[in-house]
Short mmCIF file of C-alpha atoms (C1' of nucleotides) in Angstrom, two decimals:
data_model
loop_
_atom_site.label_atom_id
_atom_site.label_comp_id
_atom_site.label_asym_id
_atom_site.label_seq_id
_atom_site.Cartn_x
_atom_site.Cartn_y
_atom_site.Cartn_z
CA MET A 1 0.04 -0.17 -0.08
CA THR A 2 1.57 3.50 -1.17
CA ALA A 3 1.63 6.31 1.39
CA ARG A 4 -0.71 8.11 -0.46
CA LEU A 5 -3.35 5.31 -0.42
CA ARG A 6 -2.85 5.04 3.25
CA ALA A 7 -3.57 8.64 3.92
CA LEU A 8 -6.74 8.53 2.48
CA LYS A 9 -7.98 5.81 4.56
CA PRO A 10 -9.59 6.71 7.61
CA GLN A 11 -6.94 6.99 10.52
CA HIS A 12 -5.78 3.37 11.31
CA GLU A 13 -8.70 1.80 13.36
CA THR A 14 -6.86 0.77 16.06
CA ARG A 15 -5.45 4.25 16.71
CA THR A 16 -9.13 5.79 17.08
CA ARG A 17 -10.02 3.08 19.15
CA ILE A 18 -7.21 3.87 21.42
CA LEU A 19 -8.22 7.57 21.21
CA ASP A 20 -11.86 6.65 22.04
CA ALA A 21 -11.27 4.52 25.18
CA ALA A 22 -8.32 6.90 26.23
CA GLU A 23 -10.88 9.88 26.17
CA GLU A 24 -13.44 8.14 28.53
CA LEU A 25 -11.06 6.50 30.79
CA PHE A 26 -9.26 9.55 31.10
CA MET A 27 -12.26 11.43 32.30
CA GLN A 28 -13.41 8.78 34.36
CA HIS A 29 -10.18 8.22 36.47
CA GLY A 30 -7.79 10.71 35.26
CA PHE A 31 -4.54 10.87 33.48
CA GLU A 32 -2.55 9.00 36.00
CA GLY A 33 -5.23 6.76 37.31
CA THR A 34 -5.99 5.37 33.92
CA SER A 35 -3.65 2.52 33.54
CA MET A 36 -2.40 1.24 30.04
CA ARG A 37 -3.65 -2.34 30.76
CA LEU A 38 -7.04 -1.20 31.12
CA LEU A 39 -7.02 1.55 28.48
CA THR A 40 -5.82 -1.06 25.77
CA SER A 41 -7.95 -3.91 26.74
CA LYS A 42 -11.05 -1.58 26.71
CA ALA A 43 -9.56 -0.47 23.10
CA GLY A 44 -9.34 -4.37 21.95
CA ALA A 45 -5.39 -3.43 21.50
CA ASN A 46 -2.49 -4.86 22.73
CA LEU A 47 -0.63 -2.98 25.96
CA ALA A 48 2.20 -2.11 23.60
CA ALA A 49 0.04 -0.67 21.00
CA VAL A 50 -0.03 2.65 22.41
CA ASN A 51 3.50 2.94 22.43
CA TYR A 52 3.81 1.98 18.84
CA HIS A 53 1.28 4.44 17.84
CA PHE A 54 1.66 7.62 19.88
CA GLY A 55 5.27 6.91 21.44
CA SER A 56 4.36 7.52 25.11
CA LYS A 57 1.37 7.89 27.39
CA ASP A 58 1.98 11.80 27.47
CA ALA A 59 1.63 11.83 23.69
CA LEU A 60 -1.54 9.92 23.66
CA ILE A 61 -2.82 12.71 25.96
CA GLU A 62 -1.75 15.26 23.55
CA ALA A 63 -3.22 13.27 20.81
CA VAL A 64 -6.52 13.02 22.62
CA PHE A 65 -6.69 16.71 23.20
CA ARG A 66 -5.69 17.71 19.68
CA ARG A 67 -8.29 15.66 17.95
CA ARG A 68 -10.98 17.63 19.30
CA LEU A 69 -9.59 21.11 20.30
CA ASP A 70 -8.17 22.19 16.94
CA PRO A 71 -11.33 21.92 15.31
CA MET A 72 -13.34 23.72 17.94
CA ASN A 73 -10.93 26.64 18.16
CA ALA A 74 -11.19 26.69 14.41
CA GLU A 75 -14.73 26.91 14.55
CA ARG A 76 -14.58 29.71 17.34
CA ILE A 77 -12.31 31.54 14.94
CA ALA A 78 -14.77 31.21 12.35
CA GLU A 79 -17.88 32.14 14.20
CA LEU A 80 -16.18 35.27 15.24
CA GLU A 81 -15.17 36.53 11.86
CA ARG A 82 -18.90 35.80 10.68
CA LEU A 83 -19.73 38.36 13.54
CA GLU A 84 -17.37 40.92 12.58
CA LYS A 85 -18.35 40.87 9.08
CA ALA A 86 -21.98 41.05 9.85
CA SER A 87 -21.48 44.01 11.87
CA ALA A 88 -19.77 45.71 8.94
CA GLY A 89 -17.46 48.17 10.33
CA GLY A 90 -18.58 48.53 13.81
CA ALA A 91 -17.70 46.12 16.60
CA PRO A 92 -19.99 43.30 17.60
CA THR A 93 -21.53 43.81 20.97
CA PRO A 94 -19.88 41.96 24.21
CA GLU A 95 -23.02 39.75 24.26
CA ARG A 96 -22.57 38.59 20.89
CA ILE A 97 -18.87 38.04 21.44
CA ILE A 98 -19.45 35.84 24.61
CA ARG A 99 -21.79 33.77 22.63
CA ALA A 100 -19.74 33.15 19.80
CA PHE A 101 -17.08 31.82 22.00
CA LEU A 102 -19.59 29.62 24.02
CA ARG A 103 -21.39 28.14 21.00
CA ALA A 104 -18.42 25.52 20.32
CA SER A 105 -18.57 24.20 23.89
CA LEU A 106 -22.14 23.92 24.18
CA ALA A 107 -22.49 22.15 20.89
CA MET A 108 -20.07 19.68 22.09
CA ILE A 109 -21.94 19.33 25.61
CA GLY A 110 -25.11 18.19 23.49
CA ASP A 111 -23.10 15.60 21.61
CA ALA A 112 -23.42 12.83 24.52
CA ARG A 113 -23.28 9.92 22.12
CA GLY A 114 -20.32 11.26 20.21
CA GLY A 115 -18.23 11.46 23.02
CA GLY A 116 -17.98 15.45 23.06
CA ARG A 117 -19.68 15.83 26.31
CA ASN A 118 -17.09 13.83 28.07
CA PHE A 119 -14.50 15.68 26.34
CA ILE A 120 -15.77 19.05 27.27
CA ARG A 121 -15.35 18.11 30.81
CA LEU A 122 -12.25 16.41 30.29
CA LEU A 123 -10.84 19.66 29.08
CA GLY A 124 -12.38 21.53 31.94
CA ARG A 125 -10.18 19.63 34.32
CA ALA A 126 -7.17 19.99 32.34
CA TYR A 127 -6.71 23.85 33.03
CA THR A 128 -5.96 22.93 36.62
CA GLU A 129 -3.80 20.07 35.85
CA PRO A 130 -0.73 19.30 37.94
CA SER A 131 1.47 18.37 34.81
CA LYS A 132 3.07 21.44 33.64
CA PRO A 133 3.28 20.00 29.94
CA ILE A 134 -0.44 19.16 29.73
CA ARG A 135 -1.55 23.19 31.28
CA SER A 136 1.13 24.40 28.66
CA LEU A 137 -0.49 22.09 25.84
CA ILE A 138 -3.80 23.43 26.45
CA GLY A 139 -2.83 27.04 26.66
CA GLN A 140 -0.82 26.53 23.19
CA LEU A 141 -3.78 24.90 21.66
CA TYR A 142 -6.04 27.86 22.96
CA ALA A 143 -3.75 30.83 22.02
CA PRO A 144 -4.85 31.80 18.60
CA ALA A 145 -8.55 31.81 19.20
CA MET A 146 -7.96 33.46 22.50
CA GLU A 147 -5.99 36.34 20.90
CA ARG A 148 -8.79 36.97 18.64
CA TYR A 149 -11.31 37.06 21.43
CA LYS A 150 -9.29 39.38 23.10
CA ALA A 151 -9.07 41.86 20.44
CA ALA A 152 -12.80 41.51 19.82
CA PHE A 153 -13.68 42.57 23.40
CA GLU A 154 -11.21 45.30 23.40
CA ARG A 155 -12.61 46.65 20.51
CA ALA A 156 -16.00 46.50 21.92
CA LEU A 157 -14.86 47.83 25.31
CA PRO A 158 -12.58 50.45 24.46
CA GLU A 159 -13.13 52.27 27.82
CA LEU A 160 -12.48 49.28 29.78
CA PRO A 161 -8.79 49.20 31.18
CA ARG A 162 -6.97 46.30 29.39
CA GLU A 163 -5.74 45.14 32.62
CA GLU A 164 -9.33 44.85 34.19
CA LEU A 165 -10.30 43.09 30.97
CA ASN A 166 -7.51 40.44 31.30
CA TRP A 167 -8.98 39.97 34.69
CA ARG A 168 -12.54 39.74 33.53
CA MET A 169 -11.72 37.31 30.56
CA HIS A 170 -9.85 35.15 33.34
CA PHE A 171 -13.13 35.06 35.45
CA MET A 172 -15.37 34.61 32.26
CA PHE A 173 -13.25 31.56 31.01
CA GLY A 174 -12.99 30.11 34.75
CA THR A 175 -16.93 30.11 35.07
CA LEU A 176 -17.43 28.44 31.67
CA ALA A 177 -14.64 25.79 32.53
CA TYR A 178 -16.20 25.14 35.94
CA THR A 179 -19.68 24.90 34.93
CA LEU A 180 -18.69 22.59 32.44
CA ALA A 181 -16.11 20.38 33.98
CA ALA A 182 -17.56 20.04 37.72
CA THR A 183 -20.07 17.35 37.62
CA ASP A 184 -21.30 17.09 41.41
CA THR A 185 -19.28 18.60 43.68
CA VAL A 186 -21.30 21.98 44.98
CA GLN A 187 -24.10 21.16 42.20
CA LEU A 188 -25.70 18.48 44.81
CA ILE A 189 -25.70 21.40 47.51
CA ALA A 190 -27.02 23.83 45.06
CA GLY A 191 -29.52 21.50 43.80
CA CYS A 192 -29.47 21.83 40.04
CA LYS A 193 -31.40 19.60 38.29
CA PRO A 194 -29.16 17.32 36.34
CA GLU A 195 -31.14 17.11 33.21
CA ASP A 196 -31.06 20.77 33.20
CA ARG A 197 -27.20 20.50 32.53
CA TYR A 198 -27.05 19.48 29.18
CA ASP A 199 -29.88 21.63 27.71
CA ALA A 200 -27.25 23.56 25.53
CA LYS A 201 -29.83 26.60 24.94
CA LEU A 202 -31.06 26.97 28.09
CA LEU A 203 -27.32 26.85 29.45
CA GLU A 204 -26.32 29.19 26.75
CA GLU A 205 -28.94 31.83 27.96
CA ARG A 206 -27.82 31.56 31.62
CA LEU A 207 -24.29 31.43 31.09
CA ALA A 208 -24.47 34.43 28.49
CA ALA A 209 -26.32 36.43 31.09
CA PHE A 210 -24.21 35.95 33.69
CA LEU A 211 -20.99 36.34 31.84
CA GLU A 212 -22.15 39.63 30.11
CA ALA A 213 -23.06 41.41 33.52
CA GLY A 214 -19.88 40.26 35.07
CA LEU A 215 -17.78 41.80 32.02
CA LEU A 216 -19.78 44.80 32.08
CA ALA A 217 -19.81 45.30 35.77
CA PRO A 218 -19.23 48.87 37.25
CA LEU A 219 -15.57 49.77 38.21
CA ARG A 220 -14.60 50.36 41.52
CA CYS A 221 -13.77 54.00 41.02
CA GLY A 222 -17.67 54.44 40.15
CA SER A 223 -17.87 54.78 36.66
CA THR A 224 -19.97 51.94 34.53
CA VAL A 225 -18.63 50.35 31.55
CA LYS A 226 -20.41 51.54 28.56
CA LYS A 227 -22.00 49.00 26.35
CA ALA A 228 -20.88 49.22 22.82
CA ALA A 229 -23.40 50.16 19.95
CA MET B 1 1.52 9.22 79.37
CA THR B 2 -2.07 9.09 79.73
CA ALA B 3 -4.66 9.98 77.08
CA ARG B 4 -5.53 13.29 78.40
CA LEU B 5 -1.87 14.43 78.30
CA ARG B 6 -1.32 13.28 75.32
CA ALA B 7 -4.48 15.24 73.85
CA LEU B 8 -2.70 18.34 75.10
CA LYS B 9 0.60 17.62 73.38
CA PRO B 10 0.62 19.52 69.87
CA GLN B 11 -0.42 16.53 67.13
CA HIS B 12 2.67 14.04 66.66
CA GLU B 13 5.18 15.69 64.79
CA THR B 14 5.64 13.32 62.11
CA ARG B 15 1.83 13.53 61.49
CA THR B 16 2.05 17.15 61.11
CA ARG B 17 5.16 16.98 58.67
CA ILE B 18 3.61 14.20 56.48
CA LEU B 19 0.40 16.37 56.18
CA ASP B 20 2.66 19.32 55.28
CA ALA B 21 4.74 17.43 52.80
CA ALA B 22 1.61 16.17 51.25
CA GLU B 23 -0.25 19.52 50.79
CA GLU B 24 2.76 20.55 48.80
CA LEU B 25 3.62 17.60 46.93
CA PHE B 26 -0.24 17.27 45.89
CA MET B 27 -0.41 20.51 44.61
CA GLN B 28 2.87 19.93 42.47
CA HIS B 29 2.27 16.54 41.10
CA GLY B 30 -1.72 15.69 41.66
CA PHE B 31 -2.64 12.90 43.87
CA GLU B 32 -1.73 9.96 41.56
CA GLY B 33 1.19 11.65 40.79
CA THR B 34 2.88 11.79 44.16
CA SER B 35 4.29 8.75 45.10
CA MET B 36 4.44 7.64 48.96
CA ARG B 37 7.86 7.15 48.55
CA LEU B 38 8.89 10.73 47.94
CA LEU B 39 6.30 11.79 49.91
CA THR B 40 7.71 10.16 53.16
CA SER B 41 11.31 10.87 52.28
CA LYS B 42 10.50 14.83 52.13
CA ALA B 43 8.96 14.32 55.35
CA GLY B 44 11.64 12.85 56.86
CA ALA B 45 9.37 9.85 57.74
CA ASN B 46 9.60 6.10 56.73
CA LEU B 47 7.58 4.58 53.97
CA ALA B 48 5.09 3.13 56.28
CA ALA B 49 4.52 5.86 58.40
CA VAL B 50 1.40 7.11 56.17
CA ASN B 51 -0.07 3.63 56.38
CA TYR B 52 0.42 3.87 60.17
CA HIS B 53 -0.92 7.22 60.91
CA PHE B 54 -3.88 7.26 58.34
CA GLY B 55 -4.36 3.90 56.84
CA SER B 56 -3.71 4.73 53.27
CA LYS B 57 -3.13 7.08 50.60
CA ASP B 58 -6.66 8.35 50.33
CA ALA B 59 -7.38 8.66 53.99
CA LEU B 60 -4.05 11.04 54.20
CA ILE B 61 -5.73 13.15 51.25
CA GLU B 62 -8.87 13.22 53.28
CA ALA B 63 -7.02 14.44 56.38
CA VAL B 64 -4.94 17.31 54.27
CA PHE B 65 -8.32 18.82 53.37
CA ARG B 66 -9.99 18.50 56.94
CA ARG B 67 -7.16 20.36 58.17
CA ARG B 68 -7.85 23.44 56.49
CA LEU B 69 -11.33 23.21 55.26
CA ASP B 70 -13.08 22.42 58.37
CA PRO B 71 -11.71 25.87 60.32
CA MET B 72 -12.22 27.85 56.84
CA ASN B 73 -15.64 27.05 56.65
CA ALA B 74 -16.37 27.55 60.26
CA GLU B 75 -15.07 30.89 59.99
CA ARG B 76 -17.19 31.63 56.80
CA ILE B 77 -20.03 30.88 58.75
CA ALA B 78 -19.09 33.19 61.62
CA GLU B 79 -18.67 35.78 58.97
CA LEU B 80 -22.11 35.29 58.04
CA GLU B 81 -23.71 35.19 61.24
CA ARG B 82 -21.82 38.49 62.28
CA LEU B 83 -22.90 40.25 59.05
CA GLU B 84 -26.43 39.23 59.68
CA LYS B 85 -26.35 40.28 63.40
CA ALA B 86 -25.15 43.73 62.09
CA SER B 87 -27.87 44.34 59.96
CA ALA B 88 -30.47 43.71 62.45
CA GLY B 89 -33.67 42.08 61.00
CA GLY B 90 -32.96 43.22 57.32
CA ALA B 91 -31.20 40.94 54.85
CA PRO B 92 -27.42 41.67 54.34
CA THR B 93 -26.76 42.83 50.53
CA PRO B 94 -25.79 40.51 48.11
CA GLU B 95 -22.33 42.36 47.62
CA ARG B 96 -21.81 41.97 51.65
CA ILE B 97 -22.61 38.43 51.36
CA ILE B 98 -20.17 37.59 48.50
CA ARG B 99 -17.32 39.82 50.22
CA ALA B 100 -18.15 37.53 53.41
CA PHE B 101 -17.75 34.36 51.31
CA LEU B 102 -14.64 35.37 49.71
CA ARG B 103 -12.72 36.67 52.65
CA ALA B 104 -11.87 33.11 53.91
CA SER B 105 -10.62 32.09 50.67
CA LEU B 106 -8.60 35.37 49.95
CA ALA B 107 -7.04 35.39 53.73
CA MET B 108 -5.66 31.96 52.82
CA ILE B 109 -4.15 33.04 49.63
CA GLY B 110 -2.16 35.95 51.52
CA ASP B 111 -0.58 33.17 53.78
CA ALA B 112 2.14 31.91 51.24
CA ARG B 113 4.67 31.08 54.07
CA GLY B 114 1.94 29.10 55.85
CA GLY B 115 1.06 26.77 52.88
CA GLY B 116 -2.17 28.48 52.71
CA ARG B 117 -1.96 29.76 49.26
CA ASN B 118 -0.61 26.07 48.18
CA PHE B 119 -3.88 24.87 49.96
CA ILE B 120 -6.21 27.03 47.92
CA ARG B 121 -5.09 26.12 44.70
CA LEU B 122 -5.06 22.39 45.56
CA LEU B 123 -8.48 22.84 46.98
CA GLY B 124 -9.73 24.60 43.37
CA ARG B 125 -8.41 21.63 41.65
CA ALA B 126 -10.18 18.97 43.81
CA TYR B 127 -13.63 20.24 42.43
CA THR B 128 -12.81 18.66 39.31
CA GLU B 129 -11.13 15.57 40.80
CA PRO B 130 -11.78 12.16 38.63
CA SER B 131 -11.84 10.52 42.08
CA LYS B 132 -15.30 10.32 43.40
CA PRO B 133 -14.58 9.96 47.02
CA ILE B 134 -12.62 13.11 46.77
CA ARG B 135 -14.98 15.13 45.20
CA SER B 136 -17.85 13.99 47.70
CA LEU B 137 -15.86 14.65 50.63
CA ILE B 138 -15.24 18.35 49.59
CA GLY B 139 -19.00 18.66 48.80
CA GLN B 140 -19.78 17.15 52.23
CA LEU B 141 -17.13 19.62 53.87
CA TYR B 142 -18.56 22.70 52.12
CA ALA B 143 -22.10 21.74 52.68
CA PRO B 144 -22.73 23.29 55.82
CA ALA B 145 -21.36 26.85 54.61
CA MET B 146 -22.94 26.61 51.70
CA GLU B 147 -26.33 25.86 52.79
CA ARG B 148 -26.14 29.10 55.29
CA TYR B 149 -25.07 31.11 52.17
CA LYS B 150 -27.99 29.79 49.86
CA ALA B 151 -30.30 30.87 52.75
CA ALA B 152 -28.57 34.07 53.21
CA PHE B 153 -28.91 34.67 49.15
CA GLU B 154 -32.36 33.90 49.13
CA ARG B 155 -33.13 36.28 51.71
CA ALA B 156 -31.49 39.43 49.89
CA LEU B 157 -32.83 38.34 46.60
CA PRO B 158 -36.64 37.08 47.21
CA GLU B 159 -37.66 37.97 43.65
CA LEU B 160 -34.73 35.89 41.79
CA PRO B 161 -36.33 32.52 41.18
CA ARG B 162 -34.79 29.56 43.32
CA GLU B 163 -33.28 27.78 40.24
CA GLU B 164 -31.93 30.72 38.75
CA LEU B 165 -29.76 31.37 42.04
CA ASN B 166 -28.77 27.93 42.31
CA TRP B 167 -27.15 28.28 38.71
CA ARG B 168 -25.60 31.47 39.69
CA MET B 169 -24.35 30.38 42.73
CA HIS B 170 -22.69 27.50 40.62
CA PHE B 171 -21.44 30.05 38.20
CA MET B 172 -19.89 32.11 40.99
CA PHE B 173 -18.37 29.23 42.95
CA GLY B 174 -16.63 28.38 39.52
CA THR B 175 -15.10 31.66 38.96
CA LEU B 176 -13.73 31.61 42.52
CA ALA B 177 -12.51 28.07 42.12
CA TYR B 178 -11.13 28.50 38.86
CA THR B 179 -9.24 31.93 39.69
CA LEU B 180 -7.41 30.44 42.54
CA ALA B 181 -6.58 27.34 41.30
CA ALA B 182 -5.64 28.01 37.49
CA THR B 183 -2.07 29.14 37.22
CA ASP B 184 -1.03 29.89 34.07
CA THR B 185 -3.22 28.13 31.39
CA VAL B 186 -5.00 30.95 29.91
CA GLN B 187 -3.03 33.37 32.26
CA LEU B 188 -0.43 33.86 30.18
CA ILE B 189 -2.31 34.34 27.09
CA ALA B 190 -4.71 36.55 29.12
CA GLY B 191 -1.64 38.34 30.11
CA CYS B 192 -2.15 38.94 34.07
CA LYS B 193 0.87 40.09 35.45
CA PRO B 194 1.54 37.47 38.31
CA GLU B 195 2.33 39.89 41.00
CA ASP B 196 -1.28 40.99 41.18
CA ARG B 197 -2.57 37.25 41.63
CA TYR B 198 -1.73 37.35 45.22
CA ASP B 199 -2.52 40.97 46.12
CA ALA B 200 -5.77 39.78 48.37
CA LYS B 201 -7.40 43.31 48.65
CA LEU B 202 -7.37 44.19 45.04
CA LEU B 203 -8.34 40.42 44.27
CA GLU B 204 -11.25 40.75 46.39
CA GLU B 205 -12.45 44.03 44.57
CA ARG B 206 -11.92 42.68 41.31
CA LEU B 207 -13.85 39.23 42.12
CA ALA B 208 -16.78 40.91 43.97
CA ALA B 209 -17.40 43.33 41.49
CA PHE B 210 -17.42 40.66 38.64
CA LEU B 211 -19.50 38.25 41.07
CA GLU B 212 -22.14 41.03 41.95
CA ALA B 213 -23.17 41.98 38.70
CA GLY B 214 -23.37 38.07 37.70
CA LEU B 215 -25.44 37.31 40.25
CA LEU B 216 -27.70 40.36 39.90
CA ALA B 217 -27.76 39.93 35.81
CA PRO B 218 -31.10 40.87 34.43
CA LEU B 219 -33.24 37.66 33.56
CA ARG B 220 -34.19 36.88 30.33
CA CYS B 221 -37.85 37.75 30.66
CA GLY B 222 -36.52 41.44 30.75
CA SER B 223 -37.17 42.05 34.52
CA THR B 224 -34.03 43.13 36.26
CA VAL B 225 -33.40 41.53 39.76
CA LYS B 226 -33.76 44.43 42.26
CA LYS B 227 -31.04 45.12 44.95
CA ALA B 228 -31.86 44.34 48.38
CA ALA B 229 -31.95 47.45 50.81
"C1'" DG C 1 2.07 3.34 71.16
"C1'" DT C 2 5.57 4.97 67.51
"C1'" DC C 3 8.13 3.88 63.84
"C1'" DT C 4 11.17 0.95 60.86
"C1'" DA C 5 12.38 -2.95 57.12
"C1'" DT C 6 10.79 -5.66 54.11
"C1'" DA C 7 8.16 -8.35 51.06
"C1'" DC C 8 4.03 -8.20 47.67
"C1'" DC C 9 1.63 -7.42 43.70
"C1'" DA C 10 0.19 -3.83 39.60
"C1'" DC C 11 1.65 -0.47 36.84
"C1'" DG C 12 4.43 2.06 32.53
"C1'" DA C 13 8.02 1.37 29.56
"C1'" DT C 14 10.56 -0.95 26.36
"C1'" DA C 15 13.16 -4.51 23.42
"C1'" DG C 16 13.13 -7.88 20.58
"C1'" DA C 17 10.69 -12.31 18.36
"C1'" DC C 18 7.06 -13.23 15.15
"C1'" DG D 1 1.35 -4.51 13.60
"C1'" DT D 2 1.37 -7.68 17.46
"C1'" DC D 3 2.94 -10.59 21.47
"C1'" DT D 4 6.01 -11.82 25.45
"C1'" DA D 5 9.21 -11.04 28.82
"C1'" DT D 6 11.67 -7.93 31.65
"C1'" DC D 7 13.12 -3.95 34.49
"C1'" DG D 8 12.21 -0.15 37.79
"C1'" DT D 9 8.80 1.82 40.36
"C1'" DG D 10 4.19 2.37 42.61
"C1'" DG D 11 1.01 1.50 47.08
"C1'" DT D 12 0.07 -1.44 50.68
"C1'" DA D 13 0.69 -5.14 54.64
"C1'" DT D 14 3.12 -6.58 58.29
"C1'" DA D 15 6.24 -8.44 61.50
"C1'" DG D 16 9.00 -6.59 64.90
"C1'" DA D 17 12.29 -2.92 66.89
"C1'" DC D 18 12.33 0.89 70.18
#
DNA sequence: GTCTATACCACGATAGAC
DNA sequence: GTCTATCGTGGTATAGAC
């Protein structure tokens, strides 16, 4: 089989089976908590297959994130560009920018069968991973989309000091990450109905309202951040 | 030595040394990533000491959380009760309730030498832990304080539907947890100055402004949540 | 009671036969 | 690509020293 033909074939079957199994098990037991023996047996592959296909457990982890996160962020950027074209010259409103960013995550949360929901929760956990390589990988994969959204917010909120915007983006990102990743820690106490958690439309409304308000919160000096037209 | 005399002595030295070492190493390498061999050698104790004093690694993890979280939540409840007494009959404002809740976390963030800052970051990570026992432990330790604060918010915001309040408390909690736990993932991109991150007073202002705005965000139906007197 | 030495089995990684 | 053997290291249990 030539290299060209092989490239046209769907990714090697075992490779994808391993990725699928890894995604699920990493969510259930964490990275360190998932043994390669369990993983490969779930994927119907040999113990040594991971090492053959990915090189190491760490490289497998990276592949799991890249497979979903790269297209996800490309989508986010496309969504933002669509928005900017539509508002012809003027800057899109903060609310629209927020919603554009949320959309990709929420679409994934809705995809339970394809494993998207599982991945989103895995992703949310990755931001606070102890492993430095994993965190910087995530940061690196997010960087291009992040830059674009930061620039969009700067245009939409020219009067908000840059440093304040940095913090508020940090807060917004945290809210999103935690909301999607946290399963039951505080949820049980707060009494959220589990079935609501995956209603993407409702969640978008709730998150967008909260985040927009936080982003536009009055500054301590008394002045209020003005909404862009 | 009688049981009474022993109770008066400071906790066994090795026990505390193990707790201190565990707190630091769990933060640096995660729970699964921290080997008992490294941990005990850092604590200057024998490998078997953990098993003797705590019973297992999981039990050690629990002890690490209990040592800090129990007094922390007691402080939170005391702060809220002080606030409710001070407002004599009327409900405290949402802003004051938020600040009362934040205070304990921010005080710990300020305590770098005593290991408090380290613990807060460890705590923030625990909410998204894969291990179910750890998550439910955290939930359980938080529950009493959470109930009290939820009741306080309900009194302060009688017109906000209960379900909406649940979600907004969830969002608020997420923002706090993530802000304190995430070190550099998105931070590098967002460009926060590291030295600012531990200025407790500044952080309280920023967090309180963001969270209060989010909590009081207008509902989708158009009505705005009214601030309590 | 407090702590140590040591033995036990499971894990991740790898090399080499097939 | 797969399989097996093997190595160093992990958490845990226990017997016995102090």
